[in-house]
Short mmCIF file of C-alpha atoms in Angstrom, two decimals:
data_model
loop_
_atom_site.label_atom_id
_atom_site.label_comp_id
_atom_site.label_asym_id
_atom_site.label_seq_id
_atom_site.Cartn_x
_atom_site.Cartn_y
_atom_site.Cartn_z
CA MET U 161 0.00 0.00 0.00
CA THR U 162 1.37 3.42 -0.95
CA PRO U 163 1.45 6.32 1.54
CA PHE U 164 -1.24 8.01 -0.58
CA SER U 165 -3.61 5.03 -0.36
CA GLU U 166 -2.85 4.49 3.30
CA HIS U 167 -3.58 8.10 4.22
CA PHE U 168 -6.67 8.70 2.11
CA SER U 169 -8.32 5.27 1.79
CA SER U 170 -8.46 4.08 5.38
CA LEU U 171 -11.00 4.53 8.14
CA LEU U 172 -10.35 5.97 11.58
CA THR U 173 -11.11 3.96 14.69
CA ASP U 174 -13.18 5.48 17.49
CA GLU U 175 -10.09 5.58 19.69
CA LEU U 176 -7.89 7.27 17.10
CA TYR U 177 -10.61 9.79 16.25
CA ARG U 178 -11.01 10.77 19.91
CA VAL U 179 -7.27 11.32 20.28
CA VAL U 180 -6.69 13.38 17.12
CA SER U 181 -9.84 15.48 17.58
CA ALA U 182 -9.13 16.34 21.24
CA CYS U 183 -7.72 19.75 22.16
CA PRO U 184 -5.07 19.50 23.44
CA GLN U 185 -4.17 16.23 21.80
CA SER U 186 -2.71 13.35 23.76
CA LEU U 187 0.62 12.74 22.05
CA THR U 188 3.77 10.79 22.69
CA GLY U 189 7.07 12.19 21.42
CA LYS U 190 10.25 10.59 20.13
CA LYS U 191 13.46 12.46 19.36
CA LEU U 192 14.97 11.81 15.93
CA ASN U 193 18.14 12.91 14.19
CA PHE U 194 18.24 13.68 10.48
CA PRO U 195 21.47 14.39 8.54
CA THR U 196 20.61 17.99 7.60
CA ILE U 197 17.57 18.99 9.63
CA GLY U 198 19.26 17.76 12.79
CA SER U 199 17.15 17.04 15.86
CA LEU U 200 13.40 16.88 15.56
CA ILE U 201 10.51 15.54 17.60
CA ALA U 202 8.12 13.00 16.10
CA GLN U 203 4.74 13.15 17.82
CA LEU U 204 2.29 10.25 17.58
CA PRO U 205 -1.24 9.84 18.98
CA GLU U 206 -1.13 8.15 22.36
CA LEU U 207 -3.63 5.29 22.17
CA SER U 208 -4.78 3.24 25.11
CA ASN U 209 -5.32 0.17 22.94
CA SER U 210 -2.48 -0.30 20.45
CA THR U 211 -4.16 -3.31 18.83
CA GLU U 212 -7.00 -1.09 17.66
CA THR U 213 -4.82 0.34 14.92
CA SER U 214 -2.82 -2.73 14.08
CA GLN U 215 -4.35 -3.36 10.66
CA SER U 216 -5.39 -1.38 7.63
CA LYS U 217 -8.26 -1.91 5.22
CA LEU U 218 -9.16 0.24 2.25
CA ILE U 219 -12.57 1.84 2.06
CA GLU U 220 -13.19 0.28 -1.33
CA ASP U 221 -12.64 -3.18 0.18
CA GLY U 222 -15.94 -2.73 1.99
CA ASP U 223 -14.52 -3.55 5.41
CA GLU U 224 -14.67 -1.29 8.42
CA GLU U 225 -11.21 -1.73 9.87
CA SER U 226 -8.82 0.91 11.01
CA SER U 227 -5.94 2.82 9.55
CA VAL U 228 -2.45 1.65 10.39
CA PRO U 229 -0.53 3.49 13.10
CA ALA U 230 1.82 6.20 11.91
CA VAL U 231 5.35 5.04 11.13
CA ILE U 232 8.29 7.03 12.47
CA PRO U 233 9.87 8.78 9.43
CA GLN U 234 13.37 7.73 8.42
CA PRO U 235 15.79 9.84 6.33
CA ILE U 236 16.30 8.72 2.75
CA GLU U 237 19.85 8.25 1.51
CA GLU U 238 19.28 7.78 -2.21
CA VAL U 239 16.38 9.27 -4.15
CA ASP U 240 14.26 6.53 -5.70
CA TRP U 241 11.29 8.30 -7.29
CA GLU U 242 9.30 5.10 -7.70
CA GLN U 243 9.79 4.13 -4.07
CA LEU U 244 8.81 7.66 -3.02
CA ASP U 245 5.62 7.28 -5.07
CA VAL U 246 6.44 10.32 -7.22
CA LYS U 247 4.46 10.32 -10.48
CA ILE U 248 6.24 13.27 -12.09
CA PRO U 249 9.01 12.52 -14.65
CA SER U 250 12.39 12.71 -12.91
CA LYS U 251 13.76 14.75 -15.83
CA ASN U 252 11.23 17.50 -15.07
CA ILE U 253 12.14 17.49 -11.39
CA VAL U 254 15.90 17.70 -11.96
CA GLU U 255 15.59 20.47 -14.55
CA ALA U 256 13.20 22.49 -12.37
CA CYS U 257 15.40 22.08 -9.30
CA SER U 258 18.42 23.24 -11.28
CA LYS U 259 16.45 26.26 -12.52
CA HIS U 260 14.92 27.42 -9.24
CA VAL U 261 17.35 26.23 -6.54
CA ASN U 262 20.88 25.86 -7.91
CA SER U 263 22.05 25.53 -11.50
CA LEU U 264 24.70 23.01 -10.45
CA LEU U 265 22.21 20.58 -8.93
CA ARG U 266 21.48 17.26 -10.59
CA SER U 267 19.35 15.91 -7.76
CA LEU U 268 17.68 17.05 -4.55
CA THR U 269 19.71 18.83 -1.88
CA PRO U 270 20.31 17.08 1.48
CA LEU U 271 17.73 19.36 3.13
CA GLN U 272 15.15 18.54 0.46
CA LYS U 273 15.78 14.82 0.95
CA ASP U 274 15.19 15.15 4.68
CA ILE U 275 11.95 17.10 4.22
CA LEU U 276 10.66 14.81 1.48
CA SER U 277 11.31 11.73 3.62
CA ILE U 278 8.82 13.17 6.13
CA ILE U 279 6.10 14.73 4.01
CA TYR U 280 5.80 12.10 1.27
CA LYS U 281 4.20 9.83 3.88
CA TYR U 282 1.80 12.66 4.78
CA HIS U 283 3.22 13.35 8.22
CA ASP U 284 2.37 16.80 9.53
CA PHE U 285 5.58 18.85 9.46
CA TYR U 286 6.50 22.01 11.36
CA PHE U 287 9.91 23.40 10.31
CA THR U 288 11.51 26.23 12.28
CA GLU U 289 14.76 26.72 10.39
CA ARG U 290 13.59 28.56 7.28
CA ASN U 291 16.02 31.33 6.24
CA THR U 292 17.24 33.29 3.22
CA HIS U 293 19.65 30.50 2.28
CA ASN U 294 17.23 27.57 2.22
CA SER U 295 13.93 29.22 1.27
CA LYS U 296 14.19 28.20 -2.40
CA GLU U 297 14.84 24.58 -1.44
CA ILE U 298 11.79 24.54 0.82
CA VAL U 299 9.43 26.15 -1.70
CA PHE U 300 10.54 23.67 -4.36
CA ILE U 301 10.01 20.57 -2.24
CA TYR U 302 6.55 21.48 -0.99
CA CYS U 303 5.49 22.42 -4.53
CA LEU U 304 6.71 19.01 -5.71
CA HIS U 305 4.71 17.35 -2.93
CA ALA U 306 1.56 19.34 -3.78
CA ILE U 307 1.68 18.61 -7.52
CA ASN U 308 2.45 14.95 -6.94
CA HIS U 309 -0.56 14.67 -4.64
CA ILE U 310 -2.87 16.22 -7.24
CA ILE U 311 -1.59 13.96 -10.03
CA LYS U 312 -2.00 10.82 -7.89
CA ALA U 313 -5.52 11.81 -6.89
CA ARG U 314 -6.48 12.63 -10.48
CA SER U 315 -4.98 9.36 -11.81
CA GLU U 316 -6.98 7.37 -9.27
CA ILE U 317 -10.22 9.09 -10.29
CA ILE U 318 -9.54 8.47 -14.00
CA GLN U 319 -8.81 4.78 -13.38
CA HIS U 320 -12.04 4.43 -11.43
CA ASN U 321 -13.98 6.27 -14.13
CA VAL U 322 -12.78 3.72 -16.69
CA ALA U 323 -13.76 0.82 -14.43
CA ILE U 324 -17.23 2.29 -13.90
CA LYS U 325 -17.67 2.98 -17.63
CA ASP U 326 -16.68 -0.60 -18.46
CA LYS U 327 -19.19 -1.74 -15.81
CA LYS U 328 -16.51 -3.63 -13.95
CA SER U 329 -17.69 -2.05 -10.71
CA SER U 330 -20.25 0.41 -9.38
CA SER U 331 -19.39 3.93 -8.26
CA ASP U 332 -20.29 2.98 -4.67
CA ASN U 333 -17.10 0.90 -4.51
CA PHE U 334 -14.84 3.89 -5.18
CA ARG U 335 -14.33 6.52 -2.50
CA ASP U 336 -11.97 8.83 -4.34
CA GLN U 337 -13.49 12.32 -4.21
CA GLY U 338 -14.21 15.02 -1.68
CA LEU U 339 -17.29 17.17 -1.40
CA VAL U 340 -15.62 19.75 -3.65
CA ARG U 341 -12.64 19.65 -6.01
CA PRO U 342 -9.90 21.78 -4.34
CA LYS U 343 -7.46 19.48 -2.52
CA VAL U 344 -4.43 21.69 -1.79
CA LEU U 345 -4.42 25.04 0.00
CA ILE U 346 -1.18 27.07 0.09
CA LEU U 347 -1.21 30.17 2.29
CA VAL U 348 1.54 32.76 1.81
CA PRO U 349 1.74 36.44 2.82
CA PHE U 350 2.55 38.27 -0.44
CA ARG U 351 1.84 38.19 -4.17
CA ARG U 352 5.57 37.80 -4.75
CA SER U 353 5.48 34.55 -2.74
CA ALA U 354 2.59 33.28 -4.87
CA LEU U 355 4.51 34.22 -8.02
CA ASN U 356 7.47 32.08 -6.93
CA ILE U 357 5.19 29.13 -6.19
CA VAL U 358 3.41 29.26 -9.54
CA GLU U 359 6.73 29.49 -11.39
CA VAL U 360 8.07 26.44 -9.55
CA ILE U 361 4.86 24.48 -10.12
CA SER U 362 4.88 25.26 -13.84
CA SER U 363 8.55 24.24 -14.15
CA ILE U 364 8.01 20.92 -12.38
CA LEU U 365 4.81 20.10 -14.22
CA LEU U 366 5.72 21.41 -17.68
CA SER U 367 9.38 21.26 -18.66
CA ASP U 368 8.85 22.88 -22.07
CA GLU U 369 9.22 26.66 -22.15
CA LYS U 370 6.31 26.78 -24.60
CA ALA U 371 4.11 24.74 -22.29
CA ASN U 372 0.39 25.33 -22.11
CA ILE U 373 -0.24 27.81 -19.27
CA ALA U 374 -3.60 29.55 -19.48
CA ASN U 375 -3.86 33.22 -18.42
CA LYS U 376 -0.09 33.51 -18.01
CA LYS U 377 0.09 37.15 -19.14
CA ARG U 378 -2.68 38.24 -16.80
CA PHE U 379 -0.93 36.48 -13.94
CA TYR U 380 2.39 38.25 -14.50
CA ASP U 381 0.63 41.59 -14.92
CA GLU U 382 -1.07 41.21 -11.53
CA PHE U 383 1.65 39.48 -9.50
CA THR U 384 4.77 41.41 -10.57
CA GLY U 385 5.67 45.09 -10.24
CA ASP U 386 5.08 47.41 -7.26
CA THR U 387 8.57 46.65 -5.95
CA LEU U 388 9.82 48.69 -3.01
CA ILE U 389 13.01 50.66 -3.66
CA LEU U 390 15.34 49.75 -0.82
CA PRO U 391 18.10 52.17 0.26
CA LYS U 392 21.62 51.67 -1.10
CA LYS U 393 23.18 53.42 1.88
CA ASN U 394 22.71 51.73 5.22
CA PRO U 395 21.20 48.65 3.55
CA LYS U 396 18.63 46.54 5.34
CA PRO U 397 19.48 43.02 6.56
CA ALA U 398 19.36 40.24 3.97
CA ASP U 399 16.19 38.70 5.38
CA TYR U 400 14.44 42.11 5.28
CA GLU U 401 15.40 42.65 1.64
CA GLU U 402 14.24 39.16 0.71
CA MET U 403 10.95 39.59 2.56
CA PHE U 404 10.04 42.92 0.97
CA SER U 405 11.36 42.37 -2.56
CA GLY U 406 8.82 42.11 -5.37
CA ASN U 407 5.08 42.68 -5.10
CA ILE U 408 4.17 42.67 -1.39
CA ASP U 409 0.43 43.20 -1.75
CA ASP U 410 -1.28 40.96 0.82
CA THR U 411 -4.77 40.70 -0.69
CA PHE U 412 -4.91 37.98 -3.32
CA ARG U 413 -6.24 34.53 -4.13
CA ILE U 414 -5.90 32.38 -7.24
CA GLY U 415 -7.07 28.94 -8.31
CA LEU U 416 -4.98 26.48 -10.33
CA ALA U 417 -6.26 23.53 -12.34
CA VAL U 418 -3.60 20.90 -13.01
CA THR U 419 -3.27 18.22 -15.66
CA LYS U 420 -0.16 16.36 -16.80
CA LYS U 421 0.21 18.60 -19.86
CA SER U 422 -1.29 21.94 -18.87
CA LEU U 423 -1.71 24.44 -16.08
CA LYS U 424 -4.72 26.74 -15.91
CA LEU U 425 -4.50 29.90 -13.81
CA TYR U 426 -7.45 31.88 -12.46
CA THR U 427 -9.81 28.93 -12.56
CA ASP U 428 -12.99 29.11 -10.53
CA PHE U 429 -12.28 27.67 -7.08
CA TYR U 430 -14.77 24.84 -7.62
CA SER U 431 -12.88 23.88 -10.78
CA SER U 432 -9.44 24.21 -9.14
CA ASP U 433 -7.07 21.61 -7.71
CA ILE U 434 -4.81 24.07 -5.87
CA ILE U 435 -5.69 27.36 -4.19
CA ILE U 436 -2.90 29.84 -3.44
CA ALA U 437 -3.94 32.79 -1.31
CA SER U 438 -3.14 35.16 1.52
CA PRO U 439 -5.19 34.82 4.72
CA LEU U 440 -6.69 38.27 4.11
CA GLY U 441 -7.55 37.42 0.51
CA LEU U 442 -9.48 34.34 1.62
CA ARG U 443 -11.11 36.10 4.56
CA MET U 444 -12.59 38.74 2.28
CA LEU U 445 -14.20 35.98 0.21
CA ILE U 446 -15.30 33.90 3.20
CA GLY U 447 -16.96 36.91 4.82
CA ALA U 448 -18.39 37.06 8.33
CA GLU U 449 -21.54 35.68 9.88
CA GLY U 450 -24.47 37.85 8.88
CA ASP U 451 -23.02 38.90 5.51
CA LYS U 452 -25.39 38.43 2.59
CA GLU U 453 -22.73 37.06 0.27
CA ARG U 454 -20.37 34.45 1.70
CA ASP U 455 -18.44 31.59 0.13
CA TYR U 456 -16.36 28.99 1.93
CA ASP U 457 -17.61 25.69 0.50
CA PHE U 458 -14.37 25.42 -1.50
CA LEU U 459 -12.54 24.70 1.78
CA ALA U 460 -14.65 21.61 2.54
CA SER U 461 -12.26 18.96 1.17
CA ILE U 462 -8.73 20.31 1.62
CA GLU U 463 -6.35 17.35 1.91
CA LEU U 464 -2.99 19.14 1.96
CA LEU U 465 -2.43 22.42 3.80
CA ILE U 466 0.81 24.39 3.40
CA LEU U 467 1.75 27.54 5.31
CA ASP U 468 4.94 29.38 4.36
CA GLN U 469 6.48 32.45 6.04
CA THR U 470 3.97 32.04 8.85
CA GLU U 471 5.71 34.59 11.05
CA ILE U 472 4.57 37.29 8.61
CA PHE U 473 0.96 36.27 9.24
CA LEU U 474 1.58 37.31 12.84
CA MET U 475 2.70 40.75 11.71
CA GLN U 476 -0.24 41.10 9.30
CA ASN U 477 -3.16 39.84 11.37
CA TRP U 478 -3.20 36.40 12.96
CA ASP U 479 -6.98 36.52 13.20
CA HIS U 480 -7.24 36.26 9.41
CA LEU U 481 -5.50 32.88 9.54
CA LEU U 482 -7.70 31.63 12.37
CA HIS U 483 -10.78 32.74 10.44
CA VAL U 484 -9.68 30.60 7.48
CA PHE U 485 -9.08 27.58 9.71
CA ASN U 486 -12.48 27.99 11.31
CA HIS U 487 -14.05 27.48 7.88
CA LEU U 488 -12.11 24.37 6.85
CA HIS U 489 -14.17 21.19 6.38
CA LEU U 490 -17.57 22.68 7.13
CA GLN U 491 -20.77 21.29 5.69
CA PRO U 492 -21.14 22.87 2.22
CA VAL U 493 -24.15 25.11 1.67
CA GLU U 494 -24.55 23.84 -1.92
CA SER U 495 -23.76 20.49 -3.54
CA HIS U 496 -21.49 21.91 -6.32
CA GLY U 497 -22.07 18.82 -8.47
CA THR U 498 -20.72 16.39 -5.85
CA ASP U 499 -20.93 12.68 -6.65
CA PHE U 500 -21.88 11.55 -3.15
CA SER U 501 -21.51 7.88 -4.06
CA ARG U 502 -17.75 8.47 -4.43
CA ARG U 503 -17.19 10.76 -1.48
CA ILE U 504 -14.15 9.95 0.67
CA LEU U 505 -15.10 8.82 4.16
CA ARG U 506 -13.16 9.35 7.37
CA LYS U 507 -15.81 8.30 9.86
CA PRO U 508 -15.17 6.45 13.12
CA GLU U 509 -16.09 2.77 13.08
CA SER U 510 -19.16 3.35 15.27
CA GLU U 511 -21.23 6.19 13.86
CA THR U 512 -22.85 7.02 17.18
CA ASP U 513 -21.29 10.43 17.80
CA PHE U 514 -20.60 12.91 15.03
CA THR U 515 -20.42 15.95 17.30
CA GLY U 516 -17.74 18.28 15.99
CA PHE U 517 -16.64 15.86 13.28
CA PRO U 518 -15.90 17.59 9.95
CA SER U 519 -18.55 16.85 7.35
CA SER U 520 -15.90 16.04 4.77
CA MET U 521 -14.31 13.46 7.10
CA LEU U 522 -10.82 14.58 6.08
CA GLN U 523 -7.71 15.11 8.17
CA PRO U 524 -5.44 17.32 6.03
CA SER U 525 -1.71 16.81 5.89
CA PHE U 526 0.01 19.93 7.20
CA VAL U 527 3.31 21.64 6.33
CA ASP U 528 4.49 24.87 8.00
CA CYS U 529 7.78 26.75 7.61
CA VAL U 530 9.03 29.59 9.84
CA PRO U 531 12.45 31.06 10.70
CA SER U 532 14.31 29.81 13.76
CA ASP U 533 13.83 33.12 15.60
CA LYS U 534 10.03 32.76 15.31
CA LYS U 535 9.64 29.49 17.17
CA ASN U 536 7.13 31.11 19.50
CA THR U 537 4.57 30.69 16.72
CA LEU U 538 4.44 27.07 17.85
CA ASP U 539 2.67 28.31 20.98
CA PHE U 540 -0.03 29.87 18.84
CA PHE U 541 -0.63 26.56 17.10
CA ARG U 542 -0.87 24.74 20.42
CA ASP U 543 -3.20 27.34 21.90
CA THR U 544 -5.55 27.17 18.91
CA GLY U 545 -5.47 23.41 18.51
CA LEU U 546 -3.74 23.50 15.12
CA PRO U 547 -1.27 20.72 14.31
CA ALA U 548 2.33 21.32 15.31
CA THR U 549 4.75 18.50 14.59
#
């Protein structure tokens, strides 16, 4: 079973659901050492009955058994794309990494290997050593993870569509879709950050310079320019110049639709695979209780959540981020063309208590990156019940 299948095609036990949904969570920690990251703490749910999560059964098998317990991540020494369940051509990855990280690279950097060894198995990951030297490496590896997730999910749906069309099985046997289409949410503080992400995604996905990218000109018109002129005398620190270079407007949101041969920008959120936005940009769309026009159904089935430069959210307005989180995985107001027979389930084995359980039944994988001098943001995550691993 691949990490993708294990994470998204298994049911939660009652015991595991109670532990992961509690605030604060009951966790047990183990200290690990990775070659480049160094020391880190792996936190696992503390279960009273370890046998309850000893086996794994897929939803489509029709059985109601539990997901397997999380496995402690181990650093990878050699990059084997097939073993890492990466569906993107290795040639694309190497060329994109050379273009956006270091022109001398012919493979992933040691830091990227360490991070990938954790997130490819969908472990939540909280990284506190982001800086001006490694930011490009980090952006590249989480973009690779996001695109790979979308391609795997799309491939699974296409395979199941063929099986249903050939009448080899009914749609009830395939739980491969959420309540809405968007699966990945990337939150960053500035338009310039979103620009970098889209450029990396397009390079990984489409190696050809003449690749099919819809609305490319409009995107560059709106996400470039407005650069601050920094003083030549008494220059600012390197991290300041990096933070405030490019377009630093903090009100934006954009949807991306991904296929193996094309990338569509500015797609309607309900036709998008990836949403890139600032917390303020999403909050303005979500609205507040009592507003006549509100929209947050597109957040109902997020499977992968990525926060980058989170310390800047603190300087902007932390409440915007909390407002977004408060609208994740809520019951949609409209159906948006959902095929309910193929909806992914994450219910406990006994369906006796659904109080507070997200209607989409999804537990998103979580990646967060902040500088080492902003480790106090971890306290905010603990206080608000957000994952912090």
